[in-house]
XYZ file of C-alpha atoms in Angstrom:
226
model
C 37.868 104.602 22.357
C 38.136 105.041 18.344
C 36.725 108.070 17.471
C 35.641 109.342 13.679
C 35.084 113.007 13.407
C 33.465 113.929 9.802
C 33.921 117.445 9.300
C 34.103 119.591 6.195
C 35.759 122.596 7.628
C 39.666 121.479 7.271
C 40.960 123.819 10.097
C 38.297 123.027 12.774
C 38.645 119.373 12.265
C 42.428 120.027 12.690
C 41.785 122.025 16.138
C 39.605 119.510 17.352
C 42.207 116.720 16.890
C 44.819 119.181 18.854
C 42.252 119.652 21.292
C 40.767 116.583 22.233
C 42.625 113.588 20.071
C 45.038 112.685 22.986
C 42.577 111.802 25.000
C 41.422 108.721 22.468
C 42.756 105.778 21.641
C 42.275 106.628 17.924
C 40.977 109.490 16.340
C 40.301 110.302 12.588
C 38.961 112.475 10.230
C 37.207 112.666 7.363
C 35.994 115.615 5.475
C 32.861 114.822 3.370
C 29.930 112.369 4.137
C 31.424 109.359 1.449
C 34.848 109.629 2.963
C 33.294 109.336 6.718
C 31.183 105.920 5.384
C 34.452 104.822 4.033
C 36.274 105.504 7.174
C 33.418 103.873 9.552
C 33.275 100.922 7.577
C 37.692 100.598 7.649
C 38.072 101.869 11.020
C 35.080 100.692 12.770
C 34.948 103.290 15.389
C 33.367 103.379 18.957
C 32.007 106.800 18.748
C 31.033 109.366 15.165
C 31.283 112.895 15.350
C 30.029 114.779 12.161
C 28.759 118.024 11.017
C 25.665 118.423 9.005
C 25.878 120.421 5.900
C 28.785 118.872 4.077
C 29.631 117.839 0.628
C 29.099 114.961 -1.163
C 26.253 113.480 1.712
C 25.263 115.226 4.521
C 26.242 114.274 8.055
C 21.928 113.445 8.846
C 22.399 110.552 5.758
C 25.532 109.563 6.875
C 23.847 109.478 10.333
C 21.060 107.290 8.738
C 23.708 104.753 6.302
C 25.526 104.694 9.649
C 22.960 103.172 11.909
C 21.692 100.553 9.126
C 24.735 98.855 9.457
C 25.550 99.429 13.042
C 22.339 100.267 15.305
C 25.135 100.821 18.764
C 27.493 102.851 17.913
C 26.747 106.360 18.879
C 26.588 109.416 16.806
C 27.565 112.843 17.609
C 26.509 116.125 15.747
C 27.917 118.979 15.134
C 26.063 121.751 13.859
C 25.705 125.693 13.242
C 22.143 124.843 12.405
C 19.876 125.371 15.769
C 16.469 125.072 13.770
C 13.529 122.624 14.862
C 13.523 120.861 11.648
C 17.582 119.953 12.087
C 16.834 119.128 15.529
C 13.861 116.664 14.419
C 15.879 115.030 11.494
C 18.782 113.934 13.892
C 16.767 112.952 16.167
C 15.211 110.230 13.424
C 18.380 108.933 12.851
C 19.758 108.214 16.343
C 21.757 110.823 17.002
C 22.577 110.539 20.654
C 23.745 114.666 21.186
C 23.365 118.006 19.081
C 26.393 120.768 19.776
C 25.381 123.752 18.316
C 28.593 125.676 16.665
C 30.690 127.093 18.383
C 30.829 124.901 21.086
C 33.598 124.616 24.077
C 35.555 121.735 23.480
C 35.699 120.998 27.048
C 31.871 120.352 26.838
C 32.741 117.632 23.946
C 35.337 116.120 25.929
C 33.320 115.620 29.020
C 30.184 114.026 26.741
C 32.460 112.058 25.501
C 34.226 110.768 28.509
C 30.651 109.973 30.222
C 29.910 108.270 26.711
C 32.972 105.843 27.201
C 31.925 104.750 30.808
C 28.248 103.891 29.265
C 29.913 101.768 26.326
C 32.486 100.096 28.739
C 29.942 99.158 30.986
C 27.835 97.434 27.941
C 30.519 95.839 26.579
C 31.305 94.205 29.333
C 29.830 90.219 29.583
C 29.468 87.920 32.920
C 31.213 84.699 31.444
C 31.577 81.510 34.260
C 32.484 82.925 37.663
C 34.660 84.792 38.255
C 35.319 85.927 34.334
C 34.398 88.531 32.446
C 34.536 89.526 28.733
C 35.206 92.745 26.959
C 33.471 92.892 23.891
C 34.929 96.463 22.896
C 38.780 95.420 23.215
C 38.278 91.640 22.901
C 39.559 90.769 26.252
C 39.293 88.671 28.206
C 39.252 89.366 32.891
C 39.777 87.491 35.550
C 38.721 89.283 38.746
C 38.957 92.853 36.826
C 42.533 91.573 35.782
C 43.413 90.786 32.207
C 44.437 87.094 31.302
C 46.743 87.450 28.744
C 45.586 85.544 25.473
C 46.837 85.913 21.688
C 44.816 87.504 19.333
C 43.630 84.231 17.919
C 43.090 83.046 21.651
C 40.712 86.270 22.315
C 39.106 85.536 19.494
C 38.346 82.230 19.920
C 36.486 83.534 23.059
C 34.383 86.003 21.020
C 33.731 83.579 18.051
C 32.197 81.303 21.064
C 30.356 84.319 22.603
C 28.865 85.477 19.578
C 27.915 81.504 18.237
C 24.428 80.642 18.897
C 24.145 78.568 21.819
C 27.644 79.589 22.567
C 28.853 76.080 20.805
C 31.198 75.700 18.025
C 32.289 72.305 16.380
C 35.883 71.682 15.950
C 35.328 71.808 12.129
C 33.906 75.314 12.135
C 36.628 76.653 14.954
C 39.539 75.681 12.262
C 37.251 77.244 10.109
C 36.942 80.979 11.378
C 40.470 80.724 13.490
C 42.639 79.333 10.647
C 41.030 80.274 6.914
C 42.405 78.796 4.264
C 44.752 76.712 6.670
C 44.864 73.044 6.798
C 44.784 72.291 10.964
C 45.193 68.820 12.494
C 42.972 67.882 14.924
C 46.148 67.412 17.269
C 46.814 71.364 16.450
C 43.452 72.102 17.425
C 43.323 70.290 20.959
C 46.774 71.611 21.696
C 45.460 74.901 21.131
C 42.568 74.501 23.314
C 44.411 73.288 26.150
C 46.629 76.075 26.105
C 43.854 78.554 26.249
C 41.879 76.337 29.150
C 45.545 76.478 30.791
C 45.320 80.349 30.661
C 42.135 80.495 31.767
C 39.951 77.743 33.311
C 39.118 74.160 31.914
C 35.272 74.773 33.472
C 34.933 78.152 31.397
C 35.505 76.519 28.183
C 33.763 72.668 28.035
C 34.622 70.078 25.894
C 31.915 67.913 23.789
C 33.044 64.938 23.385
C 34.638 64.180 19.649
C 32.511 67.056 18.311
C 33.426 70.698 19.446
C 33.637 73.414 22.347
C 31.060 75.164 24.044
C 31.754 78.801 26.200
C 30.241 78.663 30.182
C 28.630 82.083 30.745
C 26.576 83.280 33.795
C 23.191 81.983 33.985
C 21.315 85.759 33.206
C 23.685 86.779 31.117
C 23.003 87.473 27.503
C 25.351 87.869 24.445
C 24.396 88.656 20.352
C 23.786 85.039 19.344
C 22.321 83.099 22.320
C 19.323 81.489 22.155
């Protein structure tokens, strides 16, 4: 996971990355409430950790900001502040846990790692038999084993996943896969059959002449379907 800690206090941020920041694929920090937007909105991070009272904007609007533009991603307080009406207020924005200062960092760590299981297991979509698609890492798994696609590849799958009826026409697929690019159709159909090839020609169906649509389990359900 990505994680964004926004936290005022210079030296405790810096102990908590000591602590903890191994155990994440990414973990930064920002030190006032505008920074930590800035740094959500660059970084895009799985999980945000911030304190309360901080400069600037406090970590409740951040909080708020935060889950206008991105309902799922969880948020984390931290907090000397114990009182009801703190309590309340986070809980109006979402926050998902409260740690009241000081805290054991083993306590974070183990929140955290239950938090990771609970996003994996979300981000995780039932494509045609026997696929499945990880919308966290863009990947894409055969069996529980990765097939092993470019980046524009993967995200070719995810544009598909995420396209309303799960259809894209081959106009639109040069479109979002190679902006600003002029792309034969010949490019375009050599580029599907290699990622078919990797995968399988029944997860990813041809319509004739006009574009490509993605076969996903019948109960399954992905942002964008109908």
């Amino acid at each position: 996971m990505k994680i964004l800690l926004v936290e005022d206090e210079k030296r405790l941020a810096h102990l908590l990355r000591e602590a903890i920041g191994d155990y994440f694929a990414d973990f930064e920090i920002a030190y006032d409430g505008i920074e930590g937007l800035e740094q959500f909105r660059k970084v895009k991070p799985d999980v945000v950790i911030t304190d309360i009272t901080m400069p600037k904007m406090t970590g409740l609007v951040l909080a708020e900001k935060i889950r206008k533009e991105s309902p799922d991603t969880p948020i984390v307080i931290l907090s000397a502040y114990s009182d009801k009406e703190k309590l309340l207020g986070a809980i109006d924005v979402g926050v998902v846990k409260y740690f009241i200062k000081p805290f054991d960092p083993e306590e974070l760590i183990d929140y955290l790692c239950k938090l990771a299981d609970r996003i994996k297991k979300q981000s995780l979509i039932q494509l045609l038999e026997p696929f499945t698609y990880d919308l966290q890492s863009e990947q894409l798994f055969r069996k529980g084993v990765l097939v092993h696609l470019s980046k524009r590849e993967s995200r070719f799958i995810a544009q598909l996943l995420y396209s309303p009826n799960h259809y894209l026409s081959n106009e639109m697929i040069k479109e979002r896969l190679w902006e600003g690019e002029e792309v034969s159709d010949e490019r375009l159909r050599t580029f599907i059959k290699r990622v078919r090839q990797k995968s399988d020609k029944r997860l990813i169906e041809n319509v004739s002449g006009q574009g490509y649509v993605l076969r996903l389990k019948e109960s399954s359900k992905t942002p964008g379907s109908l």
